[in-house]
Amino acid sequence: RKEVEQDPGPFNVPEGATVAFNCTYSNSASQSFFWYRQDCRKEPKLLMSVYSSGNEDGRFTAQLNRASQYISLLIRDSKLSDSATYLCVVNTYTSGTYKYIFGTGTRLKVLA
Amino acid sequence: NAGVTQTPKFRVLKTGQSMTLLCAQDMNHEYMYWYRQDPGMGLRLIHYSVGEGTTAKGEVPDGYNVSRLKKQNFLLGLESAAPSQTSVYFCASSRTWTSGGARSHEQFFGPGTRLTVL
């Protein structure tokens, strides 16, 4: 079983739609959680950190459920520019070192 | 402030050739990482460094070596390239900070190196 699992998609949604992605992780000792965005043939960039209490950044809302070991990302009022691959990232801090585990990503296509 | 830069951007090697990929960051970050990204596999950690003069193995270190002689540079070497090493290589550095009692961490990636081994 992969340490971080995501539905690869693609999710094809019309402009203005709301779309949600889920991600599950297997290591209960994981401490930090993130969503990164990666455009085609570009490097990943941090979209938002995910906190236990849930957090919102404009049209984006991230939630963490530690008991069920999953993370979600909700995008409201989708824009064409939201088309990208969204990477779920889990971080564990052990023995003084941070280790990141990346999901394979979920592709989103927002259609005009 | 250039962030994280990588050279070269593209490279084609023949099996058995060697090369070094250079990563540089100007953000004074302690941590640096080398990843490879293959279709359907996600990013996989090759090696990482928690500070100048230190390196450690990641998930897929075989066939690669690294050095961190200066804090701002992290080099990835392929001694004898194989077709299985055809991939996109990303370097990253990271910072940590504390906000409201919570520790947070962010990685900054370079633009990537596309390597093809024939």
PDB file of C-alpha atoms in Angstrom, chain A residues 1-111:
ATOM      1  CA  ARG A   1       0.000   0.000   0.000  1.00  0.00           C
ATOM      2  CA  LYS A   2       1.329   3.465  -0.912  1.00  0.00           C
ATOM      3  CA  GLU A   3       2.050   5.792   1.988  1.00  0.00           C
ATOM      4  CA  VAL A   4       0.029   8.577   0.381  1.00  0.00           C
ATOM      5  CA  GLU A   5      -2.797   7.758  -2.010  1.00  0.00           C
ATOM      6  CA  GLN A   6      -4.750  10.016  -4.294  1.00  0.00           C
ATOM      7  CA  ASP A   7      -7.284   9.478  -7.048  1.00  0.00           C
ATOM      8  CA  PRO A   8      -5.310  10.351 -10.211  1.00  0.00           C
ATOM      9  CA  GLY A   9      -8.376  11.728 -12.010  1.00  0.00           C
ATOM     10  CA  PRO A  10      -8.671  13.521 -14.321  1.00  0.00           C
ATOM     11  CA  PHE A  11     -11.494  15.514 -12.835  1.00  0.00           C
ATOM     12  CA  ASN A  12     -13.135  17.456 -15.666  1.00  0.00           C
ATOM     13  CA  VAL A  13     -15.393  20.179 -14.294  1.00  0.00           C
ATOM     14  CA  PRO A  14     -17.093  23.223 -15.809  1.00  0.00           C
ATOM     15  CA  GLU A  15     -16.043  26.713 -14.835  1.00  0.00           C
ATOM     16  CA  GLY A  16     -17.746  27.816 -11.644  1.00  0.00           C
ATOM     17  CA  ALA A  17     -18.147  24.303 -10.291  1.00  0.00           C
ATOM     18  CA  THR A  18     -17.070  23.112  -6.868  1.00  0.00           C
ATOM     19  CA  VAL A  19     -14.684  20.175  -6.823  1.00  0.00           C
ATOM     20  CA  ALA A  20     -13.192  18.179  -3.964  1.00  0.00           C
ATOM     21  CA  PHE A  21     -10.139  15.944  -3.791  1.00  0.00           C
ATOM     22  CA  ASN A  22      -9.281  13.461  -1.097  1.00  0.00           C
ATOM     23  CA  CYS A  23      -5.993  11.969  -0.057  1.00  0.00           C
ATOM     24  CA  THR A  24      -5.289   9.189   2.437  1.00  0.00           C
ATOM     25  CA  TYR A  25      -2.057   8.507   4.287  1.00  0.00           C
ATOM     26  CA  SER A  26      -0.881   5.406   6.107  1.00  0.00           C
ATOM     27  CA  ASN A  27       1.630   6.687   8.675  1.00  0.00           C
ATOM     28  CA  SER A  28      -0.249   7.747  11.798  1.00  0.00           C
ATOM     29  CA  ALA A  29       2.908   9.528  13.015  1.00  0.00           C
ATOM     30  CA  SER A  30       2.705  12.030  10.166  1.00  0.00           C
ATOM     31  CA  GLN A  31       2.796  15.540  11.485  1.00  0.00           C
ATOM     32  CA  SER A  32       2.356  18.071   8.717  1.00  0.00           C
ATOM     33  CA  PHE A  33       0.179  18.052   5.658  1.00  0.00           C
ATOM     34  CA  PHE A  34       0.163  20.128   2.528  1.00  0.00           C
ATOM     35  CA  TRP A  35      -1.391  20.588  -0.860  1.00  0.00           C
ATOM     36  CA  TYR A  36       0.977  21.503  -3.671  1.00  0.00           C
ATOM     37  CA  ARG A  37      -0.022  22.540  -7.157  1.00  0.00           C
ATOM     38  CA  GLN A  38       1.949  21.447 -10.205  1.00  0.00           C
ATOM     39  CA  ASP A  39       1.346  22.864 -13.665  1.00  0.00           C
ATOM     40  CA  CYS A  40       2.265  20.814 -16.709  1.00  0.00           C
ATOM     41  CA  ARG A  41       6.055  20.494 -17.058  1.00  0.00           C
ATOM     42  CA  LYS A  42       6.648  22.864 -14.135  1.00  0.00           C
ATOM     43  CA  GLU A  43       7.827  22.480 -10.572  1.00  0.00           C
ATOM     44  CA  PRO A  44       5.426  21.912  -7.653  1.00  0.00           C
ATOM     45  CA  LYS A  45       4.458  24.979  -5.662  1.00  0.00           C
ATOM     46  CA  LEU A  46       2.898  25.146  -2.229  1.00  0.00           C
ATOM     47  CA  LEU A  47      -0.827  25.823  -2.423  1.00  0.00           C
ATOM     48  CA  MET A  48      -1.607  25.591   1.266  1.00  0.00           C
ATOM     49  CA  SER A  49      -0.737  23.857   4.488  1.00  0.00           C
ATOM     50  CA  VAL A  50      -3.465  21.766   6.099  1.00  0.00           C
ATOM     51  CA  TYR A  51      -4.229  22.247   9.764  1.00  0.00           C
ATOM     52  CA  SER A  52      -6.280  20.068  12.099  1.00  0.00           C
ATOM     53  CA  SER A  53      -8.856  22.798  12.522  1.00  0.00           C
ATOM     54  CA  GLY A  54      -9.252  23.183   8.777  1.00  0.00           C
ATOM     55  CA  ASN A  55      -8.189  26.282   6.907  1.00  0.00           C
ATOM     56  CA  GLU A  56      -9.366  28.420   4.062  1.00  0.00           C
ATOM     57  CA  ASP A  57      -7.550  30.556   1.544  1.00  0.00           C
ATOM     58  CA  GLY A  58      -9.936  32.345  -0.757  1.00  0.00           C
ATOM     59  CA  ARG A  59     -11.719  29.730  -2.856  1.00  0.00           C
ATOM     60  CA  PHE A  60      -9.657  26.894  -1.399  1.00  0.00           C
ATOM     61  CA  THR A  61     -10.489  24.982   1.779  1.00  0.00           C
ATOM     62  CA  ALA A  62      -8.341  22.237   3.257  1.00  0.00           C
ATOM     63  CA  GLN A  63      -9.405  19.767   5.924  1.00  0.00           C
ATOM     64  CA  LEU A  64      -7.533  17.158   7.922  1.00  0.00           C
ATOM     65  CA  ASN A  65      -9.084  14.140   9.599  1.00  0.00           C
ATOM     66  CA  ARG A  66      -6.399  12.517  11.723  1.00  0.00           C
ATOM     67  CA  ALA A  67      -8.664   9.750  13.019  1.00  0.00           C
ATOM     68  CA  SER A  68      -9.425   8.553   9.494  1.00  0.00           C
ATOM     69  CA  GLN A  69      -6.055   9.645   8.131  1.00  0.00           C
ATOM     70  CA  TYR A  70      -7.283  11.642   5.216  1.00  0.00           C
ATOM     71  CA  ILE A  71      -6.870  15.146   3.871  1.00  0.00           C
ATOM     72  CA  SER A  72      -9.206  16.986   1.564  1.00  0.00           C
ATOM     73  CA  LEU A  73      -9.063  19.997  -0.705  1.00  0.00           C
ATOM     74  CA  LEU A  74     -12.178  21.843  -1.820  1.00  0.00           C
ATOM     75  CA  ILE A  75     -12.081  24.340  -4.663  1.00  0.00           C
ATOM     76  CA  ARG A  76     -15.109  26.583  -5.060  1.00  0.00           C
ATOM     77  CA  ASP A  77     -16.047  28.590  -8.143  1.00  0.00           C
ATOM     78  CA  SER A  78     -13.435  26.835 -10.309  1.00  0.00           C
ATOM     79  CA  LYS A  79     -11.480  28.968 -12.759  1.00  0.00           C
ATOM     80  CA  LEU A  80      -9.792  27.879 -15.968  1.00  0.00           C
ATOM     81  CA  SER A  81      -6.504  28.782 -14.295  1.00  0.00           C
ATOM     82  CA  ASP A  82      -7.122  26.143 -11.605  1.00  0.00           C
ATOM     83  CA  SER A  83      -6.371  23.427 -14.192  1.00  0.00           C
ATOM     84  CA  ALA A  84      -3.312  21.654 -12.833  1.00  0.00           C
ATOM     85  CA  THR A  85      -2.245  18.590 -10.886  1.00  0.00           C
ATOM     86  CA  TYR A  86      -2.763  18.790  -7.130  1.00  0.00           C
ATOM     87  CA  LEU A  87      -0.262  16.907  -4.994  1.00  0.00           C
ATOM     88  CA  CYS A  88      -1.031  15.752  -1.484  1.00  0.00           C
ATOM     89  CA  VAL A  89       2.095  15.851   0.678  1.00  0.00           C
ATOM     90  CA  VAL A  90       2.638  14.342   4.112  1.00  0.00           C
ATOM     91  CA  ASN A  91       5.562  15.223   6.303  1.00  0.00           C
ATOM     92  CA  THR A  92       7.034  13.320   9.212  1.00  0.00           C
ATOM     93  CA  TYR A  93       9.587  14.782  11.609  1.00  0.00           C
ATOM     94  CA  THR A  94      11.668  12.004  13.160  1.00  0.00           C
ATOM     95  CA  SER A  95      15.213  11.898  14.490  1.00  0.00           C
ATOM     96  CA  GLY A  96      15.680  15.570  13.747  1.00  0.00           C
ATOM     97  CA  THR A  97      14.829  15.224  10.059  1.00  0.00           C
ATOM     98  CA  TYR A  98      11.856  16.156   7.949  1.00  0.00           C
ATOM     99  CA  LYS A  99      10.744  13.635   5.344  1.00  0.00           C
ATOM    100  CA  TYR A 100       8.164  14.414   2.752  1.00  0.00           C
ATOM    101  CA  ILE A 101       6.034  11.801   1.031  1.00  0.00           C
ATOM    102  CA  PHE A 102       4.226  12.908  -2.101  1.00  0.00           C
ATOM    103  CA  GLY A 103       1.067  11.486  -3.563  1.00  0.00           C
ATOM    104  CA  THR A 104       1.004  10.865  -7.300  1.00  0.00           C
ATOM    105  CA  GLY A 105      -1.336  13.807  -7.781  1.00  0.00           C
ATOM    106  CA  THR A 106      -4.881  14.446  -8.935  1.00  0.00           C
ATOM    107  CA  ARG A 107      -5.360  16.103 -12.320  1.00  0.00           C
ATOM    108  CA  LEU A 108      -7.981  18.795 -12.603  1.00  0.00           C
ATOM    109  CA  LYS A 109      -9.246  20.219 -15.878  1.00  0.00           C
ATOM    110  CA  VAL A 110     -11.604  23.147 -15.674  1.00  0.00           C
ATOM    111  CA  LEU A 111     -13.606  23.482 -18.879  1.00  0.00           C
TER     112      LEU A 111
END
